[in-house]
Tab-separated table of N, CA and C in Angstrom:
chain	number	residue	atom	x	y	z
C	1	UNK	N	117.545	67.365	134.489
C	1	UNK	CA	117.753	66.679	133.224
C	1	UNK	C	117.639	67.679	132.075
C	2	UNK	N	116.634	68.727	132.347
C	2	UNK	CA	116.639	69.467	131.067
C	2	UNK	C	117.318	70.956	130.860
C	3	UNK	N	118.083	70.974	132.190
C	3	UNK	CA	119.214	71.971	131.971
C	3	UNK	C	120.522	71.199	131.919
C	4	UNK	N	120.390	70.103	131.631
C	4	UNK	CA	121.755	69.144	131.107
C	4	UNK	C	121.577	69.256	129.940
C	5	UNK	N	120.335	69.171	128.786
C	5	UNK	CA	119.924	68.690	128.101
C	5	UNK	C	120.232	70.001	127.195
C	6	UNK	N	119.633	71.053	127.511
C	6	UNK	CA	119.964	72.281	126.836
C	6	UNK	C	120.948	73.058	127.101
C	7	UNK	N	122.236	72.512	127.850
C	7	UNK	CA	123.687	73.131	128.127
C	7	UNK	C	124.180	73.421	126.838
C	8	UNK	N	124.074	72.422	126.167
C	8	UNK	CA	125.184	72.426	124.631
C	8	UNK	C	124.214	71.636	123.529
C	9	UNK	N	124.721	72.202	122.533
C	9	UNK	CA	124.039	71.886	121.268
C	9	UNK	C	122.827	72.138	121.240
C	10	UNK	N	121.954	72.898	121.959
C	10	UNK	CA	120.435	72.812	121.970
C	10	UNK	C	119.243	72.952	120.348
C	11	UNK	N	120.248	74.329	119.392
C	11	UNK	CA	119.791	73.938	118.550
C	11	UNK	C	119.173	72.746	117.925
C	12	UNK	N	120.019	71.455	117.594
C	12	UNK	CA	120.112	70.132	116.821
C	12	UNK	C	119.138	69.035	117.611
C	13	UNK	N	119.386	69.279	118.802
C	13	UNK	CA	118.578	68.700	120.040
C	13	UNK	C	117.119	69.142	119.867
C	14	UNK	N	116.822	70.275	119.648
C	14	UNK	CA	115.277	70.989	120.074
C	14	UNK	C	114.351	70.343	118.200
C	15	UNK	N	116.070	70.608	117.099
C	15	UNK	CA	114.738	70.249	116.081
C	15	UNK	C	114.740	68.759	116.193
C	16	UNK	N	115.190	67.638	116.894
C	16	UNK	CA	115.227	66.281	116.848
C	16	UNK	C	113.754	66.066	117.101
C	17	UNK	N	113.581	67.188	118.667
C	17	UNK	CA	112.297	67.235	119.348
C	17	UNK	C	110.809	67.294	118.345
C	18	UNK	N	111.340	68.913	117.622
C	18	UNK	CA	110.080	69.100	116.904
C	18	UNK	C	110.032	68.317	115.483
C	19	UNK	N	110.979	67.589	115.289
C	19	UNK	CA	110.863	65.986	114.019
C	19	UNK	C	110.091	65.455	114.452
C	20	UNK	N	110.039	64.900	115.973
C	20	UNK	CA	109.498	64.277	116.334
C	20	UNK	C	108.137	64.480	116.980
C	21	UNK	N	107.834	65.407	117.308
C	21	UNK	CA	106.298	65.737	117.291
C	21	UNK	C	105.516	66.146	116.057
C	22	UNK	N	106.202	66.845	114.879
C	22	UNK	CA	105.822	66.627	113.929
C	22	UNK	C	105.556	65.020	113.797
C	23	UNK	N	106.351	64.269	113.386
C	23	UNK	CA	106.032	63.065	112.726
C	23	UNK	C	104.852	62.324	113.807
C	24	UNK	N	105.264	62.671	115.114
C	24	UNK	CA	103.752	61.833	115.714
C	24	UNK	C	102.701	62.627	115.861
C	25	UNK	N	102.635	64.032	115.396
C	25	UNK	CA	101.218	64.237	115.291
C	25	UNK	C	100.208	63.791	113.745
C	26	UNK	N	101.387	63.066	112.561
C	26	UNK	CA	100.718	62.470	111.443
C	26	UNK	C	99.860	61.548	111.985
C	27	UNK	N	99.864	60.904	113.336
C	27	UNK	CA	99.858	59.291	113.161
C	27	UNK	C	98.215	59.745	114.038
C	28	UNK	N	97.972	60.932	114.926
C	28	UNK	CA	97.306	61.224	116.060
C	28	UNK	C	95.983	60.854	115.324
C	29	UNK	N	94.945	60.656	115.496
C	29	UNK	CA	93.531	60.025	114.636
C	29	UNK	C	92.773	61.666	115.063
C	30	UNK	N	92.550	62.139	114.082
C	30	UNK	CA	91.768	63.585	113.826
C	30	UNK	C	90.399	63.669	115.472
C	31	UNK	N	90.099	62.098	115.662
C	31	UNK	CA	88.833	62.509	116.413
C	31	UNK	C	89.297	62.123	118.180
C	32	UNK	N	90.915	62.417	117.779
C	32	UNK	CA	91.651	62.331	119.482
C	32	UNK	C	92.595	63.399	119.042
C	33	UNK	N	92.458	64.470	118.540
C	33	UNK	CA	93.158	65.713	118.022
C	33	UNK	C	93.051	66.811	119.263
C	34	UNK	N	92.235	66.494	120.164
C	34	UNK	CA	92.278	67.668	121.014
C	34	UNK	C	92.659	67.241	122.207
C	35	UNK	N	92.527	65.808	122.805
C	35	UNK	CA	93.060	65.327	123.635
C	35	UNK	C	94.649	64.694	123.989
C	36	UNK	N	95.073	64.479	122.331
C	36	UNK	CA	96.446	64.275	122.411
C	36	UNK	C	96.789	65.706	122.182
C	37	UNK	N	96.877	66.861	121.634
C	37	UNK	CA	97.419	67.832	121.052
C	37	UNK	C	97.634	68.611	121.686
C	38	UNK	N	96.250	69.009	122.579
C	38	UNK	CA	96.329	70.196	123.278
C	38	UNK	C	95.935	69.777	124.840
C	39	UNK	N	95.819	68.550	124.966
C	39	UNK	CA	95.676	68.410	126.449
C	39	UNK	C	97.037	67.966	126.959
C	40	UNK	N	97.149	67.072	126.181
C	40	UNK	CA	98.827	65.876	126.640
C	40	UNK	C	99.646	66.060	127.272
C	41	UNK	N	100.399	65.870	128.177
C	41	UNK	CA	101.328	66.587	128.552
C	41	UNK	C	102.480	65.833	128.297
C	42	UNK	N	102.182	64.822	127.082
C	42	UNK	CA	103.465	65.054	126.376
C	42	UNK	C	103.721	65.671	125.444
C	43	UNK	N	102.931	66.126	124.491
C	43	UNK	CA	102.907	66.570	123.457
C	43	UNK	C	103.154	68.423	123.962
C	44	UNK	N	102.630	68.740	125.045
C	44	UNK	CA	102.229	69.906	125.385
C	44	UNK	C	103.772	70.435	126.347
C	45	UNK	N	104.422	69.170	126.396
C	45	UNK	CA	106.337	69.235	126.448
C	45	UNK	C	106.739	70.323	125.752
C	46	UNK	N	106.384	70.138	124.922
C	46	UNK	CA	107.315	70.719	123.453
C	46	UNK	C	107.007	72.533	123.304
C	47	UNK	N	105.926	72.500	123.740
C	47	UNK	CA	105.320	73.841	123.550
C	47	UNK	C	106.225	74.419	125.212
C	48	UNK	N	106.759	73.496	126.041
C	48	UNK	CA	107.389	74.196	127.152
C	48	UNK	C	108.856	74.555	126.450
C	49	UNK	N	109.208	73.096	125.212
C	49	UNK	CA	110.375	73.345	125.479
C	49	UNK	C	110.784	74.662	124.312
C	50	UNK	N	109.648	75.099	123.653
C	50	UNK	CA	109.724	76.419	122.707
C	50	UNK	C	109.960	77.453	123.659
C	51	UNK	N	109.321	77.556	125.159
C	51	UNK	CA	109.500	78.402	126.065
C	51	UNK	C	110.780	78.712	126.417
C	52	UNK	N	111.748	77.483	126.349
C	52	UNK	CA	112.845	77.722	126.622
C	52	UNK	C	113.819	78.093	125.329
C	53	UNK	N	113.280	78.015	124.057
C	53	UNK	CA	114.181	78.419	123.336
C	53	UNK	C	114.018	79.638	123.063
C	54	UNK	N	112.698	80.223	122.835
C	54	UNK	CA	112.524	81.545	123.025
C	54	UNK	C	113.103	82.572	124.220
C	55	UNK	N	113.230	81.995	125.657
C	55	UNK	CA	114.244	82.437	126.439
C	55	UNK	C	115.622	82.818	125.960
C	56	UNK	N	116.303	81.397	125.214
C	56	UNK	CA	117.788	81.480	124.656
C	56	UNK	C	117.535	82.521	123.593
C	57	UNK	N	116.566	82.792	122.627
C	57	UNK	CA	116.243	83.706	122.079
C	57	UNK	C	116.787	85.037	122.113
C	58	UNK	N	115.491	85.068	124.043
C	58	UNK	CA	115.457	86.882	124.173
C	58	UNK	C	116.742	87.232	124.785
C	59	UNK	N	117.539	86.346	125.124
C	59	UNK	CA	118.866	86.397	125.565
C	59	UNK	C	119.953	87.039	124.868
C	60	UNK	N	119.339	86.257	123.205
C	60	UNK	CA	120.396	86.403	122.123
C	60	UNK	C	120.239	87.726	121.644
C	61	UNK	N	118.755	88.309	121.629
C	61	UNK	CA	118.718	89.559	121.096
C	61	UNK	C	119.206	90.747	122.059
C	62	UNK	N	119.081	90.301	123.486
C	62	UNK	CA	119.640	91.219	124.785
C	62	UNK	C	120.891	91.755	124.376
C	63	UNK	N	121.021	90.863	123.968
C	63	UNK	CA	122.736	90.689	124.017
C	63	UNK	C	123.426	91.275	122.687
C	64	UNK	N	122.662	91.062	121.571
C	64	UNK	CA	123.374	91.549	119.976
C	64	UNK	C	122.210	92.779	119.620
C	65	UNK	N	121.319	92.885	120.271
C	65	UNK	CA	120.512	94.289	119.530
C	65	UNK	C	119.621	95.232	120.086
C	66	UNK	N	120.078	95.199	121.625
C	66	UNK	CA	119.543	95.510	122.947
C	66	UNK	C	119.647	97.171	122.451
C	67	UNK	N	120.894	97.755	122.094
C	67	UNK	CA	121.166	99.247	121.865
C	67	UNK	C	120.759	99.520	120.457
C	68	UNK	N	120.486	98.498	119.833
C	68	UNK	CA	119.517	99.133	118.730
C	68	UNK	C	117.723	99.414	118.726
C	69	UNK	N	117.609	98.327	119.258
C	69	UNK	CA	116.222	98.179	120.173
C	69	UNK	C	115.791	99.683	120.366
C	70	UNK	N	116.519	99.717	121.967
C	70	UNK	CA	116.830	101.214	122.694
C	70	UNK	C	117.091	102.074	121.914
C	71	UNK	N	117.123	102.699	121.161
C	71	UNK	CA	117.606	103.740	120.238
C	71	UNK	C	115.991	103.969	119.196
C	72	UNK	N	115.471	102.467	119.341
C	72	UNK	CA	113.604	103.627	118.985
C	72	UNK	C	113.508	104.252	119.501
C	73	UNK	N	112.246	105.073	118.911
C	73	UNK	CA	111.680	105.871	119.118
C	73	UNK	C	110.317	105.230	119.557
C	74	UNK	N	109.503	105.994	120.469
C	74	UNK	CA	108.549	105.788	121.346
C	74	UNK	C	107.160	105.228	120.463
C	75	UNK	N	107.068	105.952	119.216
C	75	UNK	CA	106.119	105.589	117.987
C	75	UNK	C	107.117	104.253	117.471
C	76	UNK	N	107.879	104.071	117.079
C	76	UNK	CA	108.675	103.032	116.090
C	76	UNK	C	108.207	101.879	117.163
C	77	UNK	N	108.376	101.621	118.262
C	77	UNK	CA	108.092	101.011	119.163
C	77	UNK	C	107.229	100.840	119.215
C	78	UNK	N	106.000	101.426	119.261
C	78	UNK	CA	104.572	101.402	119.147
C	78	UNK	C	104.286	101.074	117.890
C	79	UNK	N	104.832	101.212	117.351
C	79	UNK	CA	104.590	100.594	115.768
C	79	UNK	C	104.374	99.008	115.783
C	80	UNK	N	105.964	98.666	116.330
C	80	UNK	CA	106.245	97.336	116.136
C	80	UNK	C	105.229	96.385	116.567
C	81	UNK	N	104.730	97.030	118.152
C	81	UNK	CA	103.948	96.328	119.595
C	81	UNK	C	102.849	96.299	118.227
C	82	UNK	N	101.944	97.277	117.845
C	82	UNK	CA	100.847	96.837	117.061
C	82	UNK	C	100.829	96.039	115.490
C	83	UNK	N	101.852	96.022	114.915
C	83	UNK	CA	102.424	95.073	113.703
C	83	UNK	C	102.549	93.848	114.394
C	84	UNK	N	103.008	93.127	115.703
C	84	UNK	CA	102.837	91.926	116.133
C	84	UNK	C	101.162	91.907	116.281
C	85	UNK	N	100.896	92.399	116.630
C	85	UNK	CA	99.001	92.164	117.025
C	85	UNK	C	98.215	91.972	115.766
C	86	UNK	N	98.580	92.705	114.359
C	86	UNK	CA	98.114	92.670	113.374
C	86	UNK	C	98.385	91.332	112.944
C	87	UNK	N	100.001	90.822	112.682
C	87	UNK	CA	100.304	89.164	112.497
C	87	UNK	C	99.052	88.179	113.612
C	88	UNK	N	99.211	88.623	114.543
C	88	UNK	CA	98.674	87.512	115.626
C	88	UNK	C	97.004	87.174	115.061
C	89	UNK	N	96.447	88.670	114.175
C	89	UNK	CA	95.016	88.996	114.054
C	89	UNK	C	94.938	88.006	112.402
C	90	UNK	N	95.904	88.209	111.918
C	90	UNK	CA	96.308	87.755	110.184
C	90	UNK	C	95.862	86.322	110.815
C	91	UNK	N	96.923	86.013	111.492
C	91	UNK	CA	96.899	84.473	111.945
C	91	UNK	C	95.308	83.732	112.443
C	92	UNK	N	94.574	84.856	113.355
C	92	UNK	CA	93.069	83.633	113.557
C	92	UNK	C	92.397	84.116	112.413
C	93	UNK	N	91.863	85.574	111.761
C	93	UNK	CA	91.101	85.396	110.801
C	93	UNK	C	91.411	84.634	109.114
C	94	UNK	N	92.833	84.370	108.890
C	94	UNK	CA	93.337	84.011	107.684
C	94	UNK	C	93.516	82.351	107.572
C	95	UNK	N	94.425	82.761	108.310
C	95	UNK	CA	95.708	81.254	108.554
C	95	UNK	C	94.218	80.106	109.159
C	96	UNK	N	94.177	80.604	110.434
C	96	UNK	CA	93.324	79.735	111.293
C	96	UNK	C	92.273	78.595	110.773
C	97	UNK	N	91.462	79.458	109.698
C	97	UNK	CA	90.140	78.783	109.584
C	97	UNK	C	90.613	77.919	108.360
C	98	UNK	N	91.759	78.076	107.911
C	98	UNK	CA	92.281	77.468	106.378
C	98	UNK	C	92.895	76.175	106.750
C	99	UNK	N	93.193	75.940	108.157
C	99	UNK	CA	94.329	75.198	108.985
C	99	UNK	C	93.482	73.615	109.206
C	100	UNK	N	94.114	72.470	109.391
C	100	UNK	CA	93.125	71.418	109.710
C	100	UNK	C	93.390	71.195	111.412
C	101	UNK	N	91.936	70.633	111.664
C	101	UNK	CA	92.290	70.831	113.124
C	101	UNK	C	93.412	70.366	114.390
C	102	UNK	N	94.310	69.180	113.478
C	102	UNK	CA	95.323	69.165	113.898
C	102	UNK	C	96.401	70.198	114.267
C	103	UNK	N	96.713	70.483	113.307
C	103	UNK	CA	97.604	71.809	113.250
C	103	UNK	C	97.022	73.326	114.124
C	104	UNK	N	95.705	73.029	114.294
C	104	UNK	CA	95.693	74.316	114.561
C	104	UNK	C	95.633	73.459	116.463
C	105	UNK	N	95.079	72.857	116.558
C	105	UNK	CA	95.387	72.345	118.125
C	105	UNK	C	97.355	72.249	118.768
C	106	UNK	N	98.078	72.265	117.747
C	106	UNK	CA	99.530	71.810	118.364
C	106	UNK	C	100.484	72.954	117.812
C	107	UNK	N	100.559	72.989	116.519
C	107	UNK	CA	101.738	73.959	115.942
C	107	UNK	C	101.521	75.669	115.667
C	108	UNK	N	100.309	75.687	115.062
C	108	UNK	CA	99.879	76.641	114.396
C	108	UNK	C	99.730	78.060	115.151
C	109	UNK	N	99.591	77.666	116.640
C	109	UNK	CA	100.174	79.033	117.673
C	109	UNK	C	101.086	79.017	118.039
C	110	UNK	N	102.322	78.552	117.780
C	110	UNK	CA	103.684	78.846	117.783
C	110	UNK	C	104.136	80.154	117.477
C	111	UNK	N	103.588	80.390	116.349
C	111	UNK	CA	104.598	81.577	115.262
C	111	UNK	C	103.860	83.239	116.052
C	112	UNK	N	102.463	83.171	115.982
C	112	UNK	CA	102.023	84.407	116.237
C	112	UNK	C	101.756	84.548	118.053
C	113	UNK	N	102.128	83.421	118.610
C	113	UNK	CA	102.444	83.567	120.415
C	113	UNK	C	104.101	83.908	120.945
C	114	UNK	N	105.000	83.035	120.094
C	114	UNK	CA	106.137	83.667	120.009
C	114	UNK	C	106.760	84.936	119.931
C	115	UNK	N	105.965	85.403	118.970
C	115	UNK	CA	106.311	87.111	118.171
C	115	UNK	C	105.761	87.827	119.411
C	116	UNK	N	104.480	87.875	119.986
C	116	UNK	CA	104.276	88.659	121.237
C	116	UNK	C	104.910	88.186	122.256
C	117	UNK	N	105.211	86.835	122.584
C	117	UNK	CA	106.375	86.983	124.130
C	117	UNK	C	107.534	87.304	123.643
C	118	UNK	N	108.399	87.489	122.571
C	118	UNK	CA	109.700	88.326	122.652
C	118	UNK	C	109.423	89.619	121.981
C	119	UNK	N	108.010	90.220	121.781
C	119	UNK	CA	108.330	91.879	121.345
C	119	UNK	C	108.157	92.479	122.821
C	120	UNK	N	106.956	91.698	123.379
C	120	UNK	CA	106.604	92.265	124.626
C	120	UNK	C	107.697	91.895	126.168
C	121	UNK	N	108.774	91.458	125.442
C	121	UNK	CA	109.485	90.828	126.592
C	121	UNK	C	110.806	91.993	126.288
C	122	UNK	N	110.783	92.241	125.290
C	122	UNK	CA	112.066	93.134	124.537
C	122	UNK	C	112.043	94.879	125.062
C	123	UNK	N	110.338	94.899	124.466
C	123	UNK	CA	110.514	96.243	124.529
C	123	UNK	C	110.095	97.308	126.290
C	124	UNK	N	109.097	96.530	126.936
C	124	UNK	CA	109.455	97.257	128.182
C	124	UNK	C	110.950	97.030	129.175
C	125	UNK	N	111.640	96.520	128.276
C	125	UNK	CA	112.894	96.540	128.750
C	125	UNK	C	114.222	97.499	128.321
C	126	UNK	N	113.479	98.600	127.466
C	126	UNK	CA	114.515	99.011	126.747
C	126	UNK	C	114.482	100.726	127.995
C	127	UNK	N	115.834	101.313	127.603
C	127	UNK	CA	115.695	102.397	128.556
C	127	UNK	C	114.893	103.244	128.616
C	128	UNK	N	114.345	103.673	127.484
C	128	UNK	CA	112.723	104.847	127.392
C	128	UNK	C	111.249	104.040	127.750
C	129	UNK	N	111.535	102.904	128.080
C	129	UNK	CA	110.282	102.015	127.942
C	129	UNK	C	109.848	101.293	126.704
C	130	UNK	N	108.549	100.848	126.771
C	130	UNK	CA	108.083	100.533	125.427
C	130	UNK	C	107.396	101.219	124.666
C	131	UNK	N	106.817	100.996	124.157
C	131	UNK	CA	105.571	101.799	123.242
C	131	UNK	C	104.228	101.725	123.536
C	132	UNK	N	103.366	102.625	123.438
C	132	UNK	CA	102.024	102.740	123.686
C	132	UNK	C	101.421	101.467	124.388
C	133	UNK	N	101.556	100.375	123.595
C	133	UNK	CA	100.859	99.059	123.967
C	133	UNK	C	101.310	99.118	125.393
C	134	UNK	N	102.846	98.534	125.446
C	134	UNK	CA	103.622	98.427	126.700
C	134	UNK	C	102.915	98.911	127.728
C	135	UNK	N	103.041	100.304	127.447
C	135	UNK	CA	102.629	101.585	128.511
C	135	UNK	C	101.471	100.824	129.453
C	136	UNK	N	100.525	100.527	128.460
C	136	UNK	CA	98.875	100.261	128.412
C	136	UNK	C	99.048	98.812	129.290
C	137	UNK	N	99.624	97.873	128.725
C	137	UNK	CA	99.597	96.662	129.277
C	137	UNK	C	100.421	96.351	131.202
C	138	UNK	N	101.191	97.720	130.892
C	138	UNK	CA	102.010	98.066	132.336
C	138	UNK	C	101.265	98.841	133.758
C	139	UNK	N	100.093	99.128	133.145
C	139	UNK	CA	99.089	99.318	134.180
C	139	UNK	C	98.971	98.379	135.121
C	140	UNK	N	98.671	99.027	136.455
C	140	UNK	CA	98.936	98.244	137.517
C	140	UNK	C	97.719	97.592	137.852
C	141	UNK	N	96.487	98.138	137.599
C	141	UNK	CA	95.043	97.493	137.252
C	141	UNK	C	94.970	96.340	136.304
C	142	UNK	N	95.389	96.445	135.080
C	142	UNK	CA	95.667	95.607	134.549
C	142	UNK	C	96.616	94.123	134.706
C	143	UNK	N	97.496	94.292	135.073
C	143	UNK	CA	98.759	93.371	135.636
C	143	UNK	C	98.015	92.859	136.750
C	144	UNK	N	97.023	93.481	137.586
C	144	UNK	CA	96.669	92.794	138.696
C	144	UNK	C	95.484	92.120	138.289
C	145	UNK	N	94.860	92.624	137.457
C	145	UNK	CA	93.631	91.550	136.513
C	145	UNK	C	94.747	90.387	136.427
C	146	UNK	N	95.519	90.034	135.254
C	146	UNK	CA	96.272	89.531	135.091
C	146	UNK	C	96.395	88.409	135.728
C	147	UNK	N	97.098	88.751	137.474
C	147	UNK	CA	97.530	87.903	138.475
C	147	UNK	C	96.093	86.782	138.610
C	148	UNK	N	95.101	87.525	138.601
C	148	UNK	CA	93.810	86.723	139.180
C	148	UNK	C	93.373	85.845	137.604
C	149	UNK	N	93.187	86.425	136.722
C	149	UNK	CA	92.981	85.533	135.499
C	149	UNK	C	93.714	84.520	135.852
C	150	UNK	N	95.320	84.528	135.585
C	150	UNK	CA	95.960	83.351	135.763
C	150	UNK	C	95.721	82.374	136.774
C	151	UNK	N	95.277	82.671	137.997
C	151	UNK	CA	94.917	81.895	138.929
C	151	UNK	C	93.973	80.467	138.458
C	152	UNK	N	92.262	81.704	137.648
C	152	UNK	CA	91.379	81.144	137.561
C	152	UNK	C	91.972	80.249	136.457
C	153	UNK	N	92.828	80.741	135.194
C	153	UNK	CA	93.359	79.787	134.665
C	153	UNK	C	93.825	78.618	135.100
C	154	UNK	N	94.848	78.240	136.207
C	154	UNK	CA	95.566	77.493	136.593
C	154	UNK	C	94.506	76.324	137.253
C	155	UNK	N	93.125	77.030	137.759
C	155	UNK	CA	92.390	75.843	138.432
C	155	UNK	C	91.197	75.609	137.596
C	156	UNK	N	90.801	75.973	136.433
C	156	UNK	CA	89.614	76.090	135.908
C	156	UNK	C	88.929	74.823	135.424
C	157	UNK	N	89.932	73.772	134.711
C	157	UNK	CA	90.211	72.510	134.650
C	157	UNK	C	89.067	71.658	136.336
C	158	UNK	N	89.725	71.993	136.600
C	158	UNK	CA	89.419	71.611	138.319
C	158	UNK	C	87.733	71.814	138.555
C	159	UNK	N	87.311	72.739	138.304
C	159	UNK	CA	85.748	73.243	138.323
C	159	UNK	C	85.385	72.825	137.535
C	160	UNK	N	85.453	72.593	136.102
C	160	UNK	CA	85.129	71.803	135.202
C	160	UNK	C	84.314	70.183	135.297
C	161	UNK	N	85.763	69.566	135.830
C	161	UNK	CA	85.561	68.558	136.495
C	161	UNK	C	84.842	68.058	137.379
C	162	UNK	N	84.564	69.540	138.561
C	162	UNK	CA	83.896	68.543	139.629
C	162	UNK	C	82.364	68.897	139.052
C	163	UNK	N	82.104	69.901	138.247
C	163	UNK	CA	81.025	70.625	137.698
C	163	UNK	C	80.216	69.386	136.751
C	164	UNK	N	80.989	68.659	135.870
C	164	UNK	CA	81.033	67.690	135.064
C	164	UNK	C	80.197	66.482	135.802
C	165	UNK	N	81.099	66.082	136.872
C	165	UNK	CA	81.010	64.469	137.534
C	165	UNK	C	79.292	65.189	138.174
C	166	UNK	N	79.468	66.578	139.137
C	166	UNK	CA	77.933	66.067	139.880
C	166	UNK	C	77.023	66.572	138.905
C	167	UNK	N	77.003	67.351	137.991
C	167	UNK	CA	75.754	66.596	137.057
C	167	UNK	C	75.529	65.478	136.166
C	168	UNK	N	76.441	64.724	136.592
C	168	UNK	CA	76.539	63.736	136.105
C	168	UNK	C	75.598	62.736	137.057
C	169	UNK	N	76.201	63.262	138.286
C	169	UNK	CA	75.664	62.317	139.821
C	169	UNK	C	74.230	62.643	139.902
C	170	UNK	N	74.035	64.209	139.525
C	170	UNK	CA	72.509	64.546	139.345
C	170	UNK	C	71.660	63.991	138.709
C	171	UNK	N	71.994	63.383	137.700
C	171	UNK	CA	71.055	63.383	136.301
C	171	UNK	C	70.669	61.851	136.582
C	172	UNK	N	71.652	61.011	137.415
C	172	UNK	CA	71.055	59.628	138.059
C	172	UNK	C	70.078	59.108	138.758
C-alpha cells in the first residue's frame, strides 16, 4: 500500500500527512504527550514516512550533486560532517529547552536527525570517502558497537516491562 502510495505525487500526499499530524497533535492533552507522540505507532507513522522521503531525498541529491559532493575536499567534508553536529548541538542546548513538550516529543527532531542521516548517508559515499567524522564513525569497532546497541535498542522496551510487572508482583 505504501509503495502505491508514494509512486506518484508523493510530495502533496506526504504534506496532507504532516497537516494532519500537525493538526492532531493540537488536540493531544499535554499530560498524554509522551504516550501519544512518541510512543504511538500512529503518530510514530509519520516519522517512518519522513524516512522515506528523506530516501527520495538522498536519491535526488545522488543524482543532481553527487559530482559536486565528490569534488570536496577531505577538510570541506569534514567541515560539513561537524557543522551538522554543531546544528544538531544548537538544537538540544537552544531550540530544545525553549520548545513545549509537545513539540519536542513529535516534530522538533525532525530537522537536526534529518541533516545527519543525509550528510552521513552522502558523504561516505563519495569517491575519496568522507571526512574525518566518516572515517571515525567507519571503524569496524565502532559499527560493531553499533550492531549490538541496536539490538539492545530493539528489545529494551521488553525488559522494561517484564522488570516493571515483577516488581510490581514483588511489592504484593
Amino acid at each position: 500500500i505504501l509503495v502505491r502510495f508514494f509512486q506518484r505525487n508523493i510530495f502533496p500526499k506526504a504534506v496532507c500527512i504532516f497537516c494532519l499530524y500537525i493538526s492532531g497533535l493540537l488536540f493531544v492533552p499535554k499530560s498524554l504527550a509522551h504516550a501519544f507522540l512518541y510512543v504511538s505507532p500512529v503518530f510514530r507513522a509519520v516519522d517512518f514516512i519522513l524516512g522515506i522521503l528523506l530516501y527520495y531525498f538522498f536519491r535526488f541529491i545522488e543524482a543532481h550533486f553527487f559530482a559536486k559532493i565528490s569534488s570536496l575536499s577531505w577538510l570541506a567534508k569534514t567541515g560539513v560532517e561537524i557543522l551538522s553536529f554543531v546544528v544538531v548541538m544548537l538544537f538540544i542546548l537552544v531550540i530544545f529547552p525553549l520548545s513545549s513538550e509537545k513539540i519536542y516529543y513529535s516534530i522538533l527532531w525532525w530537522i537536526p536527525i534529518s541533516l545527519i542521516i543525509i550528510i552521513f548517508s552522502i558523504m561516505p559515499k563519495c569517491n575519496a570517502g568522507g571526512g574525518c567524522l566518516s572515517e571515525i564513525f567507519s571503524n569496524r569497532l565502532l559499527v560493531k558497537m553499533g550492531d549490538i546497541s541496536f539490538c539492545f535498542y530493539m528489545i529494551h522496551q521488553l525488559f522494561i516491562g517484564v522488570y516493571c510487572s515483577s516488581i510490581r508482583k514483588l511489592s504484593l
